[in-house]
Structures are given as C-alpha cells and as structure tokens.
Coordinates of C-alpha atoms in Angstrom, one line a residue:
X1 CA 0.0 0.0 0.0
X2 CA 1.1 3.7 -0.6
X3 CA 0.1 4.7 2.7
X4 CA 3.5 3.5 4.2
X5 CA 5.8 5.3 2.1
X6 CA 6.0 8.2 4.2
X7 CA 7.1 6.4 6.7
X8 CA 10.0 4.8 5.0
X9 CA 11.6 8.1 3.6
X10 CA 15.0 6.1 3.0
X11 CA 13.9 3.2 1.3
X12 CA 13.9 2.8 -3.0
X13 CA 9.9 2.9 -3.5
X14 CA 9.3 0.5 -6.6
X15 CA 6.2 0.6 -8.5
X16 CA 4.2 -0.5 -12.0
X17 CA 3.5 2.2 -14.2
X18 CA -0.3 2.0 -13.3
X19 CA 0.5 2.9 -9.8
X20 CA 3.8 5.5 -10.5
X21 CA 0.7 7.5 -12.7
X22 CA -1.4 7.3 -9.9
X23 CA 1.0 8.6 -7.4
X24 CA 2.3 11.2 -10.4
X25 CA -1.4 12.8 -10.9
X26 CA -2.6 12.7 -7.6
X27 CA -5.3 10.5 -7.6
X28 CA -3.1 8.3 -4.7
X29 CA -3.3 11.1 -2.9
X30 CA -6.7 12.0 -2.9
X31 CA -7.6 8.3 -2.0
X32 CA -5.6 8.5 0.7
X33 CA -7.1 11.3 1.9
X34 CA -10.4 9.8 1.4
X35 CA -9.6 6.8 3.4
X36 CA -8.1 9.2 6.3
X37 CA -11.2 10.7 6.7
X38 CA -13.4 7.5 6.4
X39 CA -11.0 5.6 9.2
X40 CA -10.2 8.5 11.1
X41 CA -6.3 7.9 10.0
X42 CA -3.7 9.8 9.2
X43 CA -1.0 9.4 6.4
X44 CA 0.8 12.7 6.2
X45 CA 4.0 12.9 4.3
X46 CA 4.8 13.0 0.6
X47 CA 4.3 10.2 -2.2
X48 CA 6.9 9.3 -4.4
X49 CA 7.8 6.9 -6.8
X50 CA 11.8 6.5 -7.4
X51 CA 11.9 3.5 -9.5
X52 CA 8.9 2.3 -12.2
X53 CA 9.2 -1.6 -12.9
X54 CA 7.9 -3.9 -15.8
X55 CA 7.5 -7.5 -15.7
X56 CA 11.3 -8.0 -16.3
X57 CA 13.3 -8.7 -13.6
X58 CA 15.6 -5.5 -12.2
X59 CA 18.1 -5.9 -9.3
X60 CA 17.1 -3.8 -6.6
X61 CA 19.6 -4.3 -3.5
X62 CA 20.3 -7.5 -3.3
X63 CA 17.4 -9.1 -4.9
X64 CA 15.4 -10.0 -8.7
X65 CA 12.3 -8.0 -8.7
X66 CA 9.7 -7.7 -11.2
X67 CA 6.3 -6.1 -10.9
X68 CA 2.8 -7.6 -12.2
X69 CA -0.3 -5.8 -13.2
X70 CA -3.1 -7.0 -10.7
X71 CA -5.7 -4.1 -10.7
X72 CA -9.1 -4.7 -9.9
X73 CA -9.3 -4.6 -5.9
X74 CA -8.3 -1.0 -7.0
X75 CA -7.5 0.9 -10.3
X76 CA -4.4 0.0 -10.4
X77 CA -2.1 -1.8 -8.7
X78 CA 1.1 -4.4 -9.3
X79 CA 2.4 -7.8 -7.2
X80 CA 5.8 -8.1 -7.3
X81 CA 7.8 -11.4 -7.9
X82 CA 11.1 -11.5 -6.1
X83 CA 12.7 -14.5 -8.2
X84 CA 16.0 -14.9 -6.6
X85 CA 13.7 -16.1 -3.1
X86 CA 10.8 -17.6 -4.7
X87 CA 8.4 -15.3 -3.6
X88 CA 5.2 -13.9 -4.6
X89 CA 3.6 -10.8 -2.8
X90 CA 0.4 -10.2 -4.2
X91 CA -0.9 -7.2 -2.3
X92 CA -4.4 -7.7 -1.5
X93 CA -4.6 -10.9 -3.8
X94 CA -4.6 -14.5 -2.5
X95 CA -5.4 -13.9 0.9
X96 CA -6.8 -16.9 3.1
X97 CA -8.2 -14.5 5.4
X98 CA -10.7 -12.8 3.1
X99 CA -12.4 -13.1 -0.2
X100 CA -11.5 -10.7 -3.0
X101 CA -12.0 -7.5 -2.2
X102 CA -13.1 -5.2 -5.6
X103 CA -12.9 -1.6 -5.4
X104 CA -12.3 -1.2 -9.3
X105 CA -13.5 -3.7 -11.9
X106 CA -14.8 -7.5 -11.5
X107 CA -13.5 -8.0 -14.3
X108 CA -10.1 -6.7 -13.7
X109 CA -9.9 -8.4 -10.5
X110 CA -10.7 -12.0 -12.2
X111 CA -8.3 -11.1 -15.1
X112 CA -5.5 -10.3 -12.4
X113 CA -7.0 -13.8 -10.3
X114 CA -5.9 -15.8 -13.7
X115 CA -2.6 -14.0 -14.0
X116 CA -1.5 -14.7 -10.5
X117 CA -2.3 -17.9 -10.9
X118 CA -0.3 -18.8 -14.5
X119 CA 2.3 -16.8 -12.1
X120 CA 2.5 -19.3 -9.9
X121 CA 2.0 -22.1 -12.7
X122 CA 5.0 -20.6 -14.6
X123 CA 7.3 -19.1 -12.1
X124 CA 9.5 -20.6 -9.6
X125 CA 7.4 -19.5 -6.5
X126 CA 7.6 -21.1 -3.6
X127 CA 5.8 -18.8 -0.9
X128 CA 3.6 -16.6 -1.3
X129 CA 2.8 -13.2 1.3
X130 CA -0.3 -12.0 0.8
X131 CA -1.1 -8.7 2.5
X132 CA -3.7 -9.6 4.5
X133 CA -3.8 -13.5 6.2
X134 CA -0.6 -16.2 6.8
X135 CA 2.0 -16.6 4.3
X136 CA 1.2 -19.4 1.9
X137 CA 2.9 -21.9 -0.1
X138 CA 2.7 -22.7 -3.6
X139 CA -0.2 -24.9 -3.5
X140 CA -1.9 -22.9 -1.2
X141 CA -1.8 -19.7 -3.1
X142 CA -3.2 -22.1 -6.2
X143 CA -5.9 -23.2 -4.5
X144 CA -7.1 -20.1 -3.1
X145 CA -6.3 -18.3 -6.5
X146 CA -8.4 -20.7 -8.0
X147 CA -11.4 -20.3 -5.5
X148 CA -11.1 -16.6 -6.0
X149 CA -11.9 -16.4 -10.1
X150 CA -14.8 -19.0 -9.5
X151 CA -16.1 -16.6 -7.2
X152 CA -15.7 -13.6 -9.2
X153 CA -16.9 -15.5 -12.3
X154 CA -20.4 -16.3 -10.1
X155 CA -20.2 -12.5 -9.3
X156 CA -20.0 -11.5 -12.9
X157 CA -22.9 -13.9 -13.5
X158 CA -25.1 -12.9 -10.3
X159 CA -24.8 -9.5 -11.7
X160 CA -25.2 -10.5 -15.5
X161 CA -28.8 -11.5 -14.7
X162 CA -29.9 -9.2 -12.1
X163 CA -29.3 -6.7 -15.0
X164 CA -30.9 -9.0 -17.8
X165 CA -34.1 -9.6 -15.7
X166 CA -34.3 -5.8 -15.1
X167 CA -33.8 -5.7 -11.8
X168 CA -33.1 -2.0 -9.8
X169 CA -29.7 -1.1 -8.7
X170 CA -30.7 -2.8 -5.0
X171 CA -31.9 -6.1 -6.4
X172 CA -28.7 -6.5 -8.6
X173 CA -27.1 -5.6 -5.4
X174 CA -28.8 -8.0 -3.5
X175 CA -28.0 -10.7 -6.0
X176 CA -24.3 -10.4 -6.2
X177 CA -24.4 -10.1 -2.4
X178 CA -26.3 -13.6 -2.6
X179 CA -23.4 -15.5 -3.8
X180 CA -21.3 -17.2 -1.3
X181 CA -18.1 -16.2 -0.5
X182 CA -15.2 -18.8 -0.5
X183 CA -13.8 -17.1 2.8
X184 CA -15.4 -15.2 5.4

C-alpha cells in the first residue's frame, strides 16, 4: 500500500507504471485522503515513486524483482515477484483471510486472479505473502487463486442476470451479495 511510504523516507519505492501514474497525478493522494477521513487515520508525508518496474526482472539491492499488473481490488495496482527467493507478494490478492475485495472492476480483478495464478503455474514461486492473512505456499496460493476467479466469475454472472431480468440497482445488489463467499 502507498500509505507507508511516508514512513520509510529512505527506502527505493518500486512501482508499476499503473500505480507510478497514480501517485504522479494525484489521484493516490486523494484516495488516501479519502480513506483518512473515512477511518479517522492519518498518512501525512509526501508520495513518491523512485523506480517504475515492468514484468522483467531488475536488481534492486540484493534481490530479482519484477512487478505484475493486478488491478481490480483497486485501479491500479502491481504484485511483485522476487525471483532470486521464490516469492510472490500479491498485495491484497490471494489472501486466506478474506475473499477478494473489488474496489475497481470484477472483471479486472478475475483477469489479475488468472494472472497470479499462471504466475505461480510458470514461475519458480515457492511462498507466497499476501497482505492480508498467513504466508502461503505454492499450493496454497493455487488453491485459493483458483477459488477466488470462480467466485468472481459467479459475481459477474449474479450481476449479469440481475441486469438482464431488469432488476433495480438494490436487487442486482442484493443478488451479487447472494453469492457465497469462498472465505469469510
């Protein structure tokens, strides 16, 4: 998360270009702001991006780091691969300790779901730290990867009908709400 980059003023910030534009035009900012007034928080200090990272592997300190494209729980958004350790940390992806959380698109979100999980298909990851809930190992992090896009996919479809049957903005609600979550 952005929020903590304040507090680490001597530490190299890495990003994805999705989340370096967002920082650059100050819509990271805003949101932040948004959520300090919402949660009664406070995240002062500047934002700042010093290093913008693709899906190829950089050295940064002492490790291989590349950053992928996961947006969906928010506009934008990357998990980073560090391939020297085998690990996968997919920000607020893969978590056993809650479903997806969407704050941008479904369909981005199930999109980013399939990506992490070819990631872990095709990479040599072995644990996985998700930001929220225990770390996870490879199978794990599949398994839970794979319960998250069959979840979204029943979201897309809950919502799919609602719309088709005519149903108000409340009953479409209602109806994506309806689907059961694979995680509390």
């Amino acid at each position: 998360h952005i929020c903590g980059i304040p507090a680490f003023a001597d530490a190299t910030v890495l990003a994805d270009a999705s989340t370096a534009r967002a920082v650059e035009v100050g819509a990271a900012r805003r949101g932040l702001d948004d959520a300090a007034r919402e949660w009664d928080a406070s995240w002062d200090g500047p934002l700042r991006v010093d290093r913008v990272i693709g899906e190829a592997f950089v050295r940064c300190g002492a490790c291989d780091v590349a950053a992928i494209p996961v947006p969906g729980h928010s506009d934008d958004g990357a998990a980073f691969v560090i391939g020297d350790r085998g690990l996968l940390l997919p920000g607020d992806y893969l978590s056993a300790a809650c479903p997806p959380i969407v704050l941008g698109s479904v369909a981005s979100a199930l999109a980013s779901c399939e990506l992490l999980l070819r990631t872990l298909d095709e990479r040599s990851i072995s644990t996985v730290v998700p930001g929220h809930g225990p770390v996870l190992d490879r199978r794990q992090a599949q398994r839970i990867a794979r319960e998250d896009a069959d979840y979204l996919r029943l979201l897309q479809v809950a919502a799919t009908d609602a719309v088709r049957a005519g149903a108000d903005a409340g009953e479409a609600t209602a109806s994506v709400r309806a689907v059961l979550s694979p995680r509390r």
